[in-house]
């Protein structure tokens, strides 16, 4: 049993905290949005009124937040985790943020005796709900071992990729694939549609061979049905693609495909689809082929 | 038991014929390259000295050839299948060729009472060997039912997509995904490498989440190990991408990602990698990031 | 004075024929569309009722047609130029067509003693009207010298690029630049607009430095004013881009930028803008940035 | 006669200061690199030992520096321009930097009574030498009028685009065109070369029509001759393309062509060509078509 302080009770965070509770861990939940943590109480969580309350007595602190500034604020801001270090001495940030900012915060927390792991996840809301996330760890091996029991309640593939920041880097590589694999589904379905092939059959037959991907499997049906309800949101993917672009630029790695995909996501957001699920990227192809709904 | 005349004993064709034999079908094999069919004799095949010999007495004729002109020659050329129709009245072309040429040949064979199915495959040499190909059928449902027992010896996912040409169209959609999914692996591995992440671990963790694909699974390891030996060849993929480009252009479907991928394949071929496996596409990224072997 | 048989009296051809007449050459005009040549009579042209009439007594035959099949039909078809060779022995095809088809027709006409030059033009309807076209010649130098006086009435930059087909090849290279230079104007104006910069001022200041181009100069104002009336049409550019794609593919030259531009043109055509001028490419950016008119 | 404090005596700055001197203006030059300003003394410039000396008595201060941080340091750092405001009350930053940082510095200097104009330039080292730069002004019209006589010594097209930051925004739009126009030349020359067309003739004939651009005119010859000596450097263009990317991302404008061009520039830099002139972008095509020198 791990005593977990869980900070950030959004779509993903909520399901992850529920899986911790279901596995028998203690969860003390905090969110800046008043009431967000409250709904977890019925499932056995304690609700913290502050970061200090969430970290008090914790073996492990988990953060699951939108972007780099929020993580910096929670970890290093006044009244934050640095000011209220958990007794267990381990924090894992499961948000997707800048690898370079991660390394800076890792150093800042090391100075007060806290090991910061980065542990961004892949698998989307479905994976969060089912506890089948892929978790990419950066940071000290010893801290990872302390965090492992809790992580096993939330994910299925849990791999320490390397030192601090390596988990975030792996996540950004992951998002490169996510974007291009989704682009692949868009182009294949657009071509098939124009040629008069039944998209449901097309998806099925493509899943059976070398074209198969998680994206075609999990989002293909929603794309065909024009069901754009949010799972993983266009806006959040664009945040990740911005981090990818910055990392690639700083390392001098040309990513022409990802750059193109980013343009298509910007097109989607420009048409008010930022709040929709990633499968709404197919709307860009509806427009390009003049097939608006 | 189906009596199959099998025309085209290349890398793929040979393994497909072996699976027919293993499932108890009769195979009479023919190839223009003298001796190509000979190696099947030890596995129980008969060897035909001409197309006429291969189709004589056949319930079903299978063709597995490089490109449109070869199929046109075998089906409609002098001394070809039209001149020597199989008694079973069904031919299935499992090559990847132009959907439009397929429809023309379908009409030409219908005139002599032969039903031409198109049945291109996905799954590459691995799928051919293991009998786990995905087979995409276009053509009459009744002819498909006659061919089905033989097809089941060669593939696992066997789907009639629609009328004549629909199988080829589905295959071209499939190749759109294959190309972009491979591009995805290239860009993700190139970014991870530049950032110092262990590519073996990166592949493993990406396979566990929403980045997963057949390409990452089946070709990722070879890409990391710079093992470029031919499975599915760069040259053949370029042939398919040319067919994709022509179809997309004629239908007016913009495929910007596929167009970019095609450029990368041309780059690979320009560097003498046309005869290597598709995973050699990663060499383009070796060059772009100045990491030549 | 050159006696010119002029075949193909469309938008471009009409103005080119007028310039020939204005320079004192004799023009006998023919077009399959009845009446198309008639309007030139008032300017001094004779009107031919057939190809045979147009070539009879001609020093030089000029063809100005939409695409490869039309040229093949006029030159090699029954009752065409091969059957009715002009006494001057020189034909110049000023259409934009396949370099490879050009070389084939060059050989076919050489067999009947006729020298076929290729002489596609750049400069659009404006250049045709003002006689300031750039003309790119492929074929024998001696035939070029015979054609030169007539060409000088139609163009300003008249260059023999090389042997048969070289003019068409140069034209396709020209269209690569045309497409990307237009893409450049689209992206620059879209960015400036989103950032709140006055596009009229932006165009002016960009024309003064290293961003200057014919496209920005000649089409920029129409793009800003959303004046999409046809000069050089989207449809015709797409025909040229198809020829570019085929040539690049056959030579193994990756043209990722041109491939992207081609996608944008297909998007434009898909939205019913095929008959509008090239500047309508900017509508693609109106849609991508949700600024539809 | 304007008394100008000129800060930043690099390749561009030196020639711009020389043109100010030649036009009869007073120049007091400063550069952090010791000795950089010294070479101007023989042409009539005074040499300042500090920013304070450069701004003392100045009607106008000009800054011409590599990137945003250097400008921030010179304008707002300790001992910088804010601490030593010029009596004339006008500063013009002619570097290419972030529009948003420009607006922040504009506000900071306004607080001490100094009007900051942004006035980035286009036309490269050639334009700097010949005094034919295009200068894109953002900021107050009254300040612009005070600066105009000095600007007229350095440029030919001098346009006030709008308020603070608008000059930088226009410059970034300009660089979008520069990048794509250069890409156009690369692709056209690569295609022509592969097809066996003489590139010198090709450039000449393309300059005569709708493909014409400053890039083809001014850099084409160097590209053909593989003369990569620095004019405007690859590294500096990449800095500008990073600013373009940030601006486009923040405004949500998809720039797929510019994103591709940026990849090609990263490829060039990755091959050690960062210090070469922009025409070295053609080396990317040498590599893609396996035509390394």
PDB file of C-alpha atoms in Angstrom, chain C residues 25-129:
ATOM      1  CA  UNK C  25       3.161  37.381 -90.665  1.00  0.00           C
ATOM      2  CA  UNK C  26       0.521  35.457 -92.588  1.00  0.00           C
ATOM      3  CA  UNK C  27      -1.721  33.365 -90.345  1.00  0.00           C
ATOM      4  CA  UNK C  28      -4.071  30.596 -91.403  1.00  0.00           C
ATOM      5  CA  UNK C  29      -5.963  29.542 -88.280  1.00  0.00           C
ATOM      6  CA  UNK C  30      -7.712  26.314 -87.400  1.00  0.00           C
ATOM      7  CA  UNK C  31      -9.557  25.041 -84.337  1.00  0.00           C
ATOM      8  CA  UNK C  32     -11.795  21.989 -83.814  1.00  0.00           C
ATOM      9  CA  UNK C  33     -14.275  24.246 -82.068  1.00  0.00           C
ATOM     10  CA  UNK C  34     -16.213  25.723 -84.904  1.00  0.00           C
ATOM     11  CA  UNK C  35     -16.092  29.504 -84.940  1.00  0.00           C
ATOM     12  CA  UNK C  36     -13.080  29.775 -82.634  1.00  0.00           C
ATOM     13  CA  UNK C  37     -10.832  30.861 -85.490  1.00  0.00           C
ATOM     14  CA  UNK C  38     -13.480  33.070 -87.046  1.00  0.00           C
ATOM     15  CA  UNK C  39     -12.851  36.023 -84.718  1.00  0.00           C
ATOM     16  CA  UNK C  40      -9.321  36.339 -86.085  1.00  0.00           C
ATOM     17  CA  UNK C  41     -10.564  37.052 -89.601  1.00  0.00           C
ATOM     18  CA  UNK C  42     -11.202  40.703 -88.830  1.00  0.00           C
ATOM     19  CA  UNK C  43      -7.550  41.009 -87.826  1.00  0.00           C
ATOM     20  CA  UNK C  44      -6.294  39.685 -91.124  1.00  0.00           C
ATOM     21  CA  UNK C  45      -6.143  35.932 -90.564  1.00  0.00           C
ATOM     22  CA  UNK C  46      -7.381  33.341 -93.015  1.00  0.00           C
ATOM     23  CA  UNK C  47      -9.608  30.680 -91.511  1.00  0.00           C
ATOM     24  CA  UNK C  48      -8.911  27.031 -92.320  1.00  0.00           C
ATOM     25  CA  UNK C  49     -11.671  24.428 -92.354  1.00  0.00           C
ATOM     26  CA  UNK C  50      -9.268  21.556 -91.716  1.00  0.00           C
ATOM     27  CA  UNK C  51      -5.728  20.782 -90.633  1.00  0.00           C
ATOM     28  CA  UNK C  52      -4.910  20.163 -94.271  1.00  0.00           C
ATOM     29  CA  UNK C  53      -6.006  23.686 -95.157  1.00  0.00           C
ATOM     30  CA  UNK C  54      -4.019  25.155 -92.285  1.00  0.00           C
ATOM     31  CA  UNK C  55      -0.771  23.457 -93.245  1.00  0.00           C
ATOM     32  CA  UNK C  56      -1.093  23.975 -96.995  1.00  0.00           C
ATOM     33  CA  UNK C  57       1.577  26.425 -98.110  1.00  0.00           C
ATOM     34  CA  UNK C  58       2.826  27.007 -94.574  1.00  0.00           C
ATOM     35  CA  UNK C  59       6.453  27.788 -93.803  1.00  0.00           C
ATOM     36  CA  UNK C  60       5.731  26.937 -90.193  1.00  0.00           C
ATOM     37  CA  UNK C  61       2.926  25.208 -88.329  1.00  0.00           C
ATOM     38  CA  UNK C  62       2.215  26.228 -84.720  1.00  0.00           C
ATOM     39  CA  UNK C  63       0.112  24.070 -82.377  1.00  0.00           C
ATOM     40  CA  UNK C  64      -1.234  25.442 -79.106  1.00  0.00           C
ATOM     41  CA  UNK C  65      -3.403  22.737 -77.507  1.00  0.00           C
ATOM     42  CA  UNK C  66      -4.539  21.616 -74.045  1.00  0.00           C
ATOM     43  CA  UNK C  67      -2.675  18.349 -73.458  1.00  0.00           C
ATOM     44  CA  UNK C  68      -0.692  15.446 -74.938  1.00  0.00           C
ATOM     45  CA  UNK C  69      -3.618  13.524 -76.519  1.00  0.00           C
ATOM     46  CA  UNK C  70      -4.822  16.550 -78.486  1.00  0.00           C
ATOM     47  CA  UNK C  71      -1.339  17.187 -79.827  1.00  0.00           C
ATOM     48  CA  UNK C  72      -0.925  13.521 -80.773  1.00  0.00           C
ATOM     49  CA  UNK C  73      -4.229  13.653 -82.537  1.00  0.00           C
ATOM     50  CA  UNK C  74      -3.445  16.827 -84.497  1.00  0.00           C
ATOM     51  CA  UNK C  75       0.086  15.796 -85.438  1.00  0.00           C
ATOM     52  CA  UNK C  76      -0.232  12.049 -86.018  1.00  0.00           C
ATOM     53  CA  UNK C  77      -3.971  11.379 -86.345  1.00  0.00           C
ATOM     54  CA  UNK C  78      -5.749  10.685 -89.627  1.00  0.00           C
ATOM     55  CA  UNK C  79      -5.941  13.875 -91.649  1.00  0.00           C
ATOM     56  CA  UNK C  80      -3.398  15.454 -89.329  1.00  0.00           C
ATOM     57  CA  UNK C  81      -0.082  17.196 -89.858  1.00  0.00           C
ATOM     58  CA  UNK C  82       1.853  14.031 -90.719  1.00  0.00           C
ATOM     59  CA  UNK C  83      -0.620  13.363 -93.469  1.00  0.00           C
ATOM     60  CA  UNK C  84      -0.406  16.988 -94.604  1.00  0.00           C
ATOM     61  CA  UNK C  85       3.151  18.118 -94.016  1.00  0.00           C
ATOM     62  CA  UNK C  86       3.786  21.852 -94.420  1.00  0.00           C
ATOM     63  CA  UNK C  87       6.063  22.742 -97.321  1.00  0.00           C
ATOM     64  CA  UNK C  88       8.363  24.641 -94.905  1.00  0.00           C
ATOM     65  CA  UNK C  89       9.011  21.397 -93.060  1.00  0.00           C
ATOM     66  CA  UNK C  90       8.875  22.902 -89.583  1.00  0.00           C
ATOM     67  CA  UNK C  91       6.271  22.442 -86.865  1.00  0.00           C
ATOM     68  CA  UNK C  92       6.485  23.954 -83.405  1.00  0.00           C
ATOM     69  CA  UNK C  93       4.263  22.634 -80.647  1.00  0.00           C
ATOM     70  CA  UNK C  94       3.856  25.426 -78.088  1.00  0.00           C
ATOM     71  CA  UNK C  95       1.500  23.465 -75.831  1.00  0.00           C
ATOM     72  CA  UNK C  96       2.784  22.097 -72.513  1.00  0.00           C
ATOM     73  CA  UNK C  97       2.856  18.326 -72.849  1.00  0.00           C
ATOM     74  CA  UNK C  98       4.934  15.277 -71.959  1.00  0.00           C
ATOM     75  CA  UNK C  99       8.620  15.549 -72.973  1.00  0.00           C
ATOM     76  CA  UNK C 100       8.672  11.851 -73.686  1.00  0.00           C
ATOM     77  CA  UNK C 101       5.612  12.023 -75.966  1.00  0.00           C
ATOM     78  CA  UNK C 102       7.269  14.985 -77.663  1.00  0.00           C
ATOM     79  CA  UNK C 103      10.330  12.902 -78.481  1.00  0.00           C
ATOM     80  CA  UNK C 104       8.161  10.127 -79.879  1.00  0.00           C
ATOM     81  CA  UNK C 105       6.277  12.546 -82.138  1.00  0.00           C
ATOM     82  CA  UNK C 106       9.540  14.182 -83.149  1.00  0.00           C
ATOM     83  CA  UNK C 107      10.734  10.813 -84.445  1.00  0.00           C
ATOM     84  CA  UNK C 108       7.445  10.113 -86.198  1.00  0.00           C
ATOM     85  CA  UNK C 109       7.490  13.448 -88.037  1.00  0.00           C
ATOM     86  CA  UNK C 110      11.164  13.186 -88.861  1.00  0.00           C
ATOM     87  CA  UNK C 111      10.245  10.065 -90.801  1.00  0.00           C
ATOM     88  CA  UNK C 112       8.176  12.227 -93.186  1.00  0.00           C
ATOM     89  CA  UNK C 113      10.792  14.980 -93.350  1.00  0.00           C
ATOM     90  CA  UNK C 114       9.209  17.354 -90.869  1.00  0.00           C
ATOM     91  CA  UNK C 115      11.201  18.870 -88.003  1.00  0.00           C
ATOM     92  CA  UNK C 116       9.171  19.088 -84.819  1.00  0.00           C
ATOM     93  CA  UNK C 117      10.249  21.713 -82.325  1.00  0.00           C
ATOM     94  CA  UNK C 118       8.822  21.920 -78.833  1.00  0.00           C
ATOM     95  CA  UNK C 119       8.332  25.478 -77.709  1.00  0.00           C
ATOM     96  CA  UNK C 120       6.170  25.733 -74.598  1.00  0.00           C
ATOM     97  CA  UNK C 121       5.744  29.181 -73.132  1.00  0.00           C
ATOM     98  CA  UNK C 122       5.779  30.916 -69.781  1.00  0.00           C
ATOM     99  CA  UNK C 123       4.271  34.249 -68.891  1.00  0.00           C
ATOM    100  CA  UNK C 124       0.598  33.396 -68.954  1.00  0.00           C
ATOM    101  CA  UNK C 125      -2.229  35.183 -70.716  1.00  0.00           C
ATOM    102  CA  UNK C 126      -0.582  38.527 -69.893  1.00  0.00           C
ATOM    103  CA  UNK C 127       2.584  37.493 -71.707  1.00  0.00           C
ATOM    104  CA  UNK C 128       0.601  36.076 -74.624  1.00  0.00           C
ATOM    105  CA  UNK C 129      -1.274  39.354 -75.026  1.00  0.00           C
TER     106      UNK C 129
END
